[in-house]
Amino acid sequence: MQTNVHDRKRLILLFGRISHFCIIMLVSTLAFSQHYVGIKGTQGYSSISALPDFEKKSLPAFSPGILYRYEHKQYAALQIEANYISKGYIKSVDTISMTPEITNRITSFELPLMAQGFMRLGPFRPYATGGVVVGYMLKRSTQVAGEKSQEYVFDEYDRQFEYGIAGGGGLGIAVYRFEIQAECRYHYNFSFLRNPIVPGQRNSYQNSTQLAFSVSLLYRLSK
């Protein structure tokens, strides 16, 4: 009985020490953190990774967004974005099947969750970033060269929910409580634009890709 009581006291003491340590670490982290909100503009050059492959061109498009960044003063940050993305690809002229150039446009709502590792060099903050992206395809359209754009009608084989990874690097420049952030990022979707196996059709694997150049303006909430 005395042994059990002694062990229980030791466990309570150990739990108290762990809790005390966690509280100190939490307070320390919050004390050395910064919170930012901002707006973002992205010039993207999107395409697809296809199997079987075909001749294609990247599609340039501008996309706006908003963001929040939780930053530790010393070395790391976590950035959450909400982006209204315009992307797609251009299927080149196929002289064998005699099909003209076709532009495929996609509009999606995306939520990237990005981790950043950085250095502070005076007002400059070079950084590397990487993370995951989830999204939902809102609409699609196709346009044959020389003709009007046609709205795409989704069917049971389309994959509107999207998920992938992104990574890149950038440079932040601090000016008082503002920061200008310029970044280059590559995004690859693991989700298929459409079910790759459709009865009566040839199997086709198509994943969205995008090379994006962005500029963000952030405002620091904390002093």
PDB file of C-alpha atoms in Angstrom:
ATOM      1  CA  MET A   1       0.000   0.000   0.000  1.00  0.00           C
ATOM      2  CA  GLN A   2       2.801   2.443   0.909  1.00  0.00           C
ATOM      3  CA  THR A   3       4.547   1.605  -2.341  1.00  0.00           C
ATOM      4  CA  ASN A   4       1.433   2.446  -4.360  1.00  0.00           C
ATOM      5  CA  VAL A   5       1.008   5.747  -2.524  1.00  0.00           C
ATOM      6  CA  HIS A   6       4.675   6.580  -3.091  1.00  0.00           C
ATOM      7  CA  ASP A   7       4.426   5.740  -6.808  1.00  0.00           C
ATOM      8  CA  ARG A   8       1.302   7.860  -7.097  1.00  0.00           C
ATOM      9  CA  LYS A   9       3.070  10.832  -5.515  1.00  0.00           C
ATOM     10  CA  ARG A  10       5.983  10.388  -7.915  1.00  0.00           C
ATOM     11  CA  LEU A  11       3.617  10.338 -10.896  1.00  0.00           C
ATOM     12  CA  ILE A  12       1.807  13.467  -9.674  1.00  0.00           C
ATOM     13  CA  LEU A  13       5.144  15.228  -9.165  1.00  0.00           C
ATOM     14  CA  LEU A  14       6.334  14.167 -12.625  1.00  0.00           C
ATOM     15  CA  PHE A  15       3.076  15.301 -14.226  1.00  0.00           C
ATOM     16  CA  GLY A  16       3.375  18.643 -12.435  1.00  0.00           C
ATOM     17  CA  ARG A  17       6.915  19.162 -13.729  1.00  0.00           C
ATOM     18  CA  ILE A  18       5.913  18.269 -17.303  1.00  0.00           C
ATOM     19  CA  SER A  19       2.912  20.616 -17.152  1.00  0.00           C
ATOM     20  CA  HIS A  20       5.100  23.394 -15.761  1.00  0.00           C
ATOM     21  CA  PHE A  21       7.623  22.866 -18.569  1.00  0.00           C
ATOM     22  CA  CYS A  22       4.879  22.916 -21.226  1.00  0.00           C
ATOM     23  CA  ILE A  23       3.407  26.146 -19.833  1.00  0.00           C
ATOM     24  CA  ILE A  24       6.853  27.794 -19.851  1.00  0.00           C
ATOM     25  CA  MET A  25       7.459  26.667 -23.448  1.00  0.00           C
ATOM     26  CA  LEU A  26       4.028  27.917 -24.558  1.00  0.00           C
ATOM     27  CA  VAL A  27       4.473  31.315 -22.923  1.00  0.00           C
ATOM     28  CA  SER A  28       7.990  31.566 -24.354  1.00  0.00           C
ATOM     29  CA  THR A  29       6.764  30.730 -27.855  1.00  0.00           C
ATOM     30  CA  LEU A  30       3.934  33.254 -27.691  1.00  0.00           C
ATOM     31  CA  ALA A  31       6.304  35.896 -26.323  1.00  0.00           C
ATOM     32  CA  PHE A  32       8.609  35.508 -29.317  1.00  0.00           C
ATOM     33  CA  SER A  33       5.974  35.303 -32.042  1.00  0.00           C
ATOM     34  CA  GLN A  34       4.490  37.676 -34.571  1.00  0.00           C
ATOM     35  CA  HIS A  35       1.119  37.597 -36.317  1.00  0.00           C
ATOM     36  CA  TYR A  36       0.600  38.925 -39.843  1.00  0.00           C
ATOM     37  CA  VAL A  37      -2.360  39.291 -42.197  1.00  0.00           C
ATOM     38  CA  GLY A  38      -2.078  40.254 -45.837  1.00  0.00           C
ATOM     39  CA  ILE A  39      -3.152  40.163 -49.446  1.00  0.00           C
ATOM     40  CA  LYS A  40      -1.503  38.310 -52.286  1.00  0.00           C
ATOM     41  CA  GLY A  41      -1.326  38.454 -56.065  1.00  0.00           C
ATOM     42  CA  THR A  42      -0.007  35.519 -58.087  1.00  0.00           C
ATOM     43  CA  GLN A  43       0.996  35.179 -61.721  1.00  0.00           C
ATOM     44  CA  GLY A  44       0.810  31.478 -62.444  1.00  0.00           C
ATOM     45  CA  TYR A  45       1.875  29.356 -65.404  1.00  0.00           C
ATOM     46  CA  SER A  46      -0.143  26.180 -65.141  1.00  0.00           C
ATOM     47  CA  SER A  47      -0.191  22.937 -67.079  1.00  0.00           C
ATOM     48  CA  ILE A  48      -0.825  19.241 -66.445  1.00  0.00           C
ATOM     49  CA  SER A  49       1.236  16.102 -66.012  1.00  0.00           C
ATOM     50  CA  ALA A  50      -0.440  13.588 -68.343  1.00  0.00           C
ATOM     51  CA  LEU A  51      -0.126   9.870 -69.065  1.00  0.00           C
ATOM     52  CA  PRO A  52      -0.332   9.152 -71.941  1.00  0.00           C
ATOM     53  CA  ASP A  53       1.295  12.478 -72.682  1.00  0.00           C
ATOM     54  CA  PHE A  54       0.428  14.918 -75.466  1.00  0.00           C
ATOM     55  CA  GLU A  55       1.711  18.226 -76.821  1.00  0.00           C
ATOM     56  CA  LYS A  56       0.634  21.092 -74.566  1.00  0.00           C
ATOM     57  CA  LYS A  57       1.474  24.635 -73.505  1.00  0.00           C
ATOM     58  CA  SER A  58       1.305  26.323 -70.116  1.00  0.00           C
ATOM     59  CA  LEU A  59      -1.567  28.700 -69.458  1.00  0.00           C
ATOM     60  CA  PRO A  60      -0.717  32.059 -67.815  1.00  0.00           C
ATOM     61  CA  ALA A  61      -3.289  33.481 -65.392  1.00  0.00           C
ATOM     62  CA  PHE A  62      -3.496  35.917 -62.460  1.00  0.00           C
ATOM     63  CA  SER A  63      -4.936  34.808 -59.100  1.00  0.00           C
ATOM     64  CA  PRO A  64      -5.722  36.852 -55.942  1.00  0.00           C
ATOM     65  CA  GLY A  65      -5.659  35.665 -52.332  1.00  0.00           C
ATOM     66  CA  ILE A  66      -5.477  36.523 -48.641  1.00  0.00           C
ATOM     67  CA  LEU A  67      -3.161  35.075 -46.010  1.00  0.00           C
ATOM     68  CA  TYR A  68      -2.295  34.803 -42.324  1.00  0.00           C
ATOM     69  CA  ARG A  69       1.216  34.107 -41.033  1.00  0.00           C
ATOM     70  CA  TYR A  70       2.238  33.018 -37.549  1.00  0.00           C
ATOM     71  CA  GLU A  71       5.953  33.705 -37.232  1.00  0.00           C
ATOM     72  CA  HIS A  72       8.505  32.789 -34.603  1.00  0.00           C
ATOM     73  CA  LYS A  73      11.048  35.605 -34.423  1.00  0.00           C
ATOM     74  CA  GLN A  74      14.054  33.348 -34.640  1.00  0.00           C
ATOM     75  CA  TYR A  75      13.705  30.919 -37.527  1.00  0.00           C
ATOM     76  CA  ALA A  76      10.255  29.575 -38.529  1.00  0.00           C
ATOM     77  CA  ALA A  77       6.746  30.537 -39.596  1.00  0.00           C
ATOM     78  CA  LEU A  78       3.443  28.935 -40.530  1.00  0.00           C
ATOM     79  CA  GLN A  79       1.427  30.525 -43.339  1.00  0.00           C
ATOM     80  CA  ILE A  80      -2.216  29.800 -44.191  1.00  0.00           C
ATOM     81  CA  GLU A  81      -3.698  31.138 -47.435  1.00  0.00           C
ATOM     82  CA  ALA A  82      -7.073  31.320 -49.118  1.00  0.00           C
ATOM     83  CA  ASN A  83      -6.644  31.693 -52.892  1.00  0.00           C
ATOM     84  CA  TYR A  84      -9.051  32.053 -55.789  1.00  0.00           C
ATOM     85  CA  ILE A  85      -7.031  30.224 -58.433  1.00  0.00           C
ATOM     86  CA  SER A  86      -7.212  30.480 -62.209  1.00  0.00           C
ATOM     87  CA  LYS A  87      -5.306  27.704 -63.958  1.00  0.00           C
ATOM     88  CA  GLY A  88      -5.522  25.135 -66.751  1.00  0.00           C
ATOM     89  CA  TYR A  89      -3.578  24.137 -69.839  1.00  0.00           C
ATOM     90  CA  ILE A  90      -3.501  24.538 -73.615  1.00  0.00           C
ATOM     91  CA  LYS A  91      -3.654  21.409 -75.744  1.00  0.00           C
ATOM     92  CA  SER A  92      -1.567  22.083 -78.844  1.00  0.00           C
ATOM     93  CA  VAL A  93      -2.640  21.447 -82.420  1.00  0.00           C
ATOM     94  CA  ASP A  94      -2.572  17.732 -83.234  1.00  0.00           C
ATOM     95  CA  THR A  95      -1.723  17.281 -86.902  1.00  0.00           C
ATOM     96  CA  ILE A  96      -2.267  13.515 -86.730  1.00  0.00           C
ATOM     97  CA  SER A  97      -5.854  13.603 -85.455  1.00  0.00           C
ATOM     98  CA  MET A  98      -6.433  16.991 -87.152  1.00  0.00           C
ATOM     99  CA  THR A  99      -7.650  18.691 -83.943  1.00  0.00           C
ATOM    100  CA  PRO A 100      -7.104  22.439 -83.356  1.00  0.00           C
ATOM    101  CA  GLU A 101      -5.579  24.114 -80.324  1.00  0.00           C
ATOM    102  CA  ILE A 102      -7.888  23.835 -77.286  1.00  0.00           C
ATOM    103  CA  THR A 103      -7.608  25.970 -74.136  1.00  0.00           C
ATOM    104  CA  ASN A 104      -8.841  24.369 -70.925  1.00  0.00           C
ATOM    105  CA  ARG A 105      -9.486  26.812 -68.067  1.00  0.00           C
ATOM    106  CA  ILE A 106     -10.086  25.831 -64.443  1.00  0.00           C
ATOM    107  CA  THR A 107     -11.203  27.963 -61.495  1.00  0.00           C
ATOM    108  CA  SER A 108     -10.558  26.592 -58.001  1.00  0.00           C
ATOM    109  CA  PHE A 109     -10.648  27.694 -54.388  1.00  0.00           C
ATOM    110  CA  GLU A 110      -7.443  26.568 -52.651  1.00  0.00           C
ATOM    111  CA  LEU A 111      -6.167  26.512 -49.067  1.00  0.00           C
ATOM    112  CA  PRO A 112      -2.369  26.118 -48.868  1.00  0.00           C
ATOM    113  CA  LEU A 113      -0.800  25.395 -45.462  1.00  0.00           C
ATOM    114  CA  MET A 114       2.871  26.302 -45.773  1.00  0.00           C
ATOM    115  CA  ALA A 115       5.803  26.050 -43.347  1.00  0.00           C
ATOM    116  CA  GLN A 116       8.669  28.503 -43.727  1.00  0.00           C
ATOM    117  CA  GLY A 117      12.249  28.383 -42.527  1.00  0.00           C
ATOM    118  CA  PHE A 118      14.020  31.747 -42.709  1.00  0.00           C
ATOM    119  CA  MET A 119      16.916  33.960 -41.692  1.00  0.00           C
ATOM    120  CA  ARG A 120      16.880  37.577 -40.531  1.00  0.00           C
ATOM    121  CA  LEU A 121      19.422  39.782 -42.314  1.00  0.00           C
ATOM    122  CA  GLY A 122      18.483  43.275 -41.218  1.00  0.00           C
ATOM    123  CA  PRO A 123      15.239  44.151 -43.016  1.00  0.00           C
ATOM    124  CA  PHE A 124      15.595  41.146 -45.342  1.00  0.00           C
ATOM    125  CA  ARG A 125      14.150  37.681 -44.691  1.00  0.00           C
ATOM    126  CA  PRO A 126      15.178  35.040 -47.246  1.00  0.00           C
ATOM    127  CA  TYR A 127      13.210  31.838 -46.735  1.00  0.00           C
ATOM    128  CA  ALA A 128      12.368  28.390 -48.040  1.00  0.00           C
ATOM    129  CA  THR A 129       8.793  27.141 -47.921  1.00  0.00           C
ATOM    130  CA  GLY A 130       6.903  23.890 -48.348  1.00  0.00           C
ATOM    131  CA  GLY A 131       3.556  22.402 -47.452  1.00  0.00           C
ATOM    132  CA  VAL A 132       0.266  20.894 -48.511  1.00  0.00           C
ATOM    133  CA  VAL A 133      -2.603  22.290 -50.565  1.00  0.00           C
ATOM    134  CA  VAL A 134      -6.258  21.314 -50.628  1.00  0.00           C
ATOM    135  CA  GLY A 135      -8.872  22.827 -52.901  1.00  0.00           C
ATOM    136  CA  TYR A 136     -12.155  22.497 -54.694  1.00  0.00           C
ATOM    137  CA  MET A 137     -12.684  22.965 -58.415  1.00  0.00           C
ATOM    138  CA  LEU A 138     -15.483  25.484 -58.934  1.00  0.00           C
ATOM    139  CA  LYS A 139     -15.817  25.519 -62.701  1.00  0.00           C
ATOM    140  CA  ARG A 140     -14.158  24.601 -65.982  1.00  0.00           C
ATOM    141  CA  SER A 141     -14.402  25.772 -69.554  1.00  0.00           C
ATOM    142  CA  THR A 142     -12.952  24.809 -72.941  1.00  0.00           C
ATOM    143  CA  GLN A 143     -12.256  27.016 -75.920  1.00  0.00           C
ATOM    144  CA  VAL A 144     -11.342  25.823 -79.375  1.00  0.00           C
ATOM    145  CA  ALA A 145      -9.051  28.279 -81.176  1.00  0.00           C
ATOM    146  CA  GLY A 146     -11.130  30.841 -83.048  1.00  0.00           C
ATOM    147  CA  GLU A 147     -14.381  29.927 -81.298  1.00  0.00           C
ATOM    148  CA  LYS A 148     -16.283  31.043 -78.191  1.00  0.00           C
ATOM    149  CA  SER A 149     -15.583  29.557 -74.781  1.00  0.00           C
ATOM    150  CA  GLN A 150     -17.858  26.684 -73.747  1.00  0.00           C
ATOM    151  CA  GLU A 151     -18.711  25.928 -70.115  1.00  0.00           C
ATOM    152  CA  TYR A 152     -17.709  22.436 -69.024  1.00  0.00           C
ATOM    153  CA  VAL A 153     -20.412  20.280 -67.426  1.00  0.00           C
ATOM    154  CA  PHE A 154     -19.090  18.094 -64.591  1.00  0.00           C
ATOM    155  CA  ASP A 155     -20.126  14.441 -64.507  1.00  0.00           C
ATOM    156  CA  GLU A 156     -19.689  11.527 -62.091  1.00  0.00           C
ATOM    157  CA  TYR A 157     -16.124  10.865 -63.261  1.00  0.00           C
ATOM    158  CA  ASP A 158     -14.787  14.358 -62.561  1.00  0.00           C
ATOM    159  CA  ARG A 159     -12.666  14.970 -59.454  1.00  0.00           C
ATOM    160  CA  GLN A 160     -13.559  18.404 -58.092  1.00  0.00           C
ATOM    161  CA  PHE A 161     -11.827  17.917 -54.730  1.00  0.00           C
ATOM    162  CA  GLU A 162      -8.096  18.588 -55.106  1.00  0.00           C
ATOM    163  CA  TYR A 163      -5.023  17.931 -52.976  1.00  0.00           C
ATOM    164  CA  GLY A 164      -1.291  18.233 -53.529  1.00  0.00           C
ATOM    165  CA  ILE A 165       2.032  19.618 -52.341  1.00  0.00           C
ATOM    166  CA  ALA A 166       3.877  22.880 -52.982  1.00  0.00           C
ATOM    167  CA  GLY A 167       7.362  24.203 -52.346  1.00  0.00           C
ATOM    168  CA  GLY A 168       9.688  27.017 -53.230  1.00  0.00           C
ATOM    169  CA  GLY A 169      11.446  30.038 -51.803  1.00  0.00           C
ATOM    170  CA  GLY A 170      11.205  33.769 -51.479  1.00  0.00           C
ATOM    171  CA  LEU A 171      12.354  37.003 -49.899  1.00  0.00           C
ATOM    172  CA  GLY A 172      10.592  39.206 -47.378  1.00  0.00           C
ATOM    173  CA  ILE A 173      11.451  42.880 -46.886  1.00  0.00           C
ATOM    174  CA  ALA A 174      10.326  44.553 -43.643  1.00  0.00           C
ATOM    175  CA  VAL A 175       9.267  48.210 -43.683  1.00  0.00           C
ATOM    176  CA  TYR A 176       8.063  49.349 -40.247  1.00  0.00           C
ATOM    177  CA  ARG A 177       5.071  47.037 -39.470  1.00  0.00           C
ATOM    178  CA  PHE A 178       4.676  45.974 -43.090  1.00  0.00           C
ATOM    179  CA  GLU A 179       6.422  43.249 -45.026  1.00  0.00           C
ATOM    180  CA  ILE A 180       6.621  42.790 -48.777  1.00  0.00           C
ATOM    181  CA  GLN A 181       7.018  39.139 -49.698  1.00  0.00           C
ATOM    182  CA  ALA A 182       8.126  37.941 -53.154  1.00  0.00           C
ATOM    183  CA  GLU A 183       8.040  34.217 -53.826  1.00  0.00           C
ATOM    184  CA  CYS A 184       8.454  31.511 -56.448  1.00  0.00           C
ATOM    185  CA  ARG A 185       6.509  28.288 -55.807  1.00  0.00           C
ATOM    186  CA  TYR A 186       5.849  25.036 -57.652  1.00  0.00           C
ATOM    187  CA  HIS A 187       2.582  23.195 -57.035  1.00  0.00           C
ATOM    188  CA  TYR A 188       1.771  19.600 -57.964  1.00  0.00           C
ATOM    189  CA  ASN A 189      -1.663  18.031 -57.502  1.00  0.00           C
ATOM    190  CA  PHE A 190      -1.820  14.346 -56.628  1.00  0.00           C
ATOM    191  CA  SER A 191      -5.562  14.347 -57.317  1.00  0.00           C
ATOM    192  CA  PHE A 192      -6.627  13.642 -60.906  1.00  0.00           C
ATOM    193  CA  LEU A 193      -8.660  16.122 -62.930  1.00  0.00           C
ATOM    194  CA  ARG A 194     -10.871  13.219 -63.857  1.00  0.00           C
ATOM    195  CA  ASN A 195     -11.168   9.562 -62.866  1.00  0.00           C
ATOM    196  CA  PRO A 196      -8.315   7.968 -64.865  1.00  0.00           C
ATOM    197  CA  ILE A 197     -10.372   4.832 -65.553  1.00  0.00           C
ATOM    198  CA  VAL A 198     -13.653   5.479 -67.355  1.00  0.00           C
ATOM    199  CA  PRO A 199     -15.597   2.565 -68.905  1.00  0.00           C
ATOM    200  CA  GLY A 200     -15.396   2.601 -72.684  1.00  0.00           C
ATOM    201  CA  GLN A 201     -12.503   5.076 -72.761  1.00  0.00           C
ATOM    202  CA  ARG A 202      -8.729   4.841 -72.749  1.00  0.00           C
ATOM    203  CA  ASN A 203      -7.143   5.239 -69.312  1.00  0.00           C
ATOM    204  CA  SER A 204      -5.851   8.798 -68.875  1.00  0.00           C
ATOM    205  CA  TYR A 205      -3.975  10.175 -65.860  1.00  0.00           C
ATOM    206  CA  GLN A 206      -3.962  13.984 -65.619  1.00  0.00           C
ATOM    207  CA  ASN A 207      -2.608  16.010 -62.667  1.00  0.00           C
ATOM    208  CA  SER A 208      -2.548  19.797 -62.413  1.00  0.00           C
ATOM    209  CA  THR A 209       0.808  21.565 -62.071  1.00  0.00           C
ATOM    210  CA  GLN A 210       1.649  25.229 -61.653  1.00  0.00           C
ATOM    211  CA  LEU A 211       4.730  27.435 -61.443  1.00  0.00           C
ATOM    212  CA  ALA A 212       3.686  30.562 -59.555  1.00  0.00           C
ATOM    213  CA  PHE A 213       5.353  33.926 -58.942  1.00  0.00           C
ATOM    214  CA  SER A 214       3.667  35.983 -56.235  1.00  0.00           C
ATOM    215  CA  VAL A 215       3.945  39.268 -54.362  1.00  0.00           C
ATOM    216  CA  SER A 216       2.275  39.709 -50.968  1.00  0.00           C
ATOM    217  CA  LEU A 217       1.781  42.705 -48.699  1.00  0.00           C
ATOM    218  CA  LEU A 218       1.535  41.782 -45.017  1.00  0.00           C
ATOM    219  CA  TYR A 219       0.775  43.827 -41.914  1.00  0.00           C
ATOM    220  CA  ARG A 220       2.141  42.822 -38.502  1.00  0.00           C
ATOM    221  CA  LEU A 221      -0.613  42.793 -35.862  1.00  0.00           C
ATOM    222  CA  SER A 222       1.624  42.497 -32.813  1.00  0.00           C
ATOM    223  CA  LYS A 223       4.159  45.151 -31.820  1.00  0.00           C
TER     224      LYS A 223
END
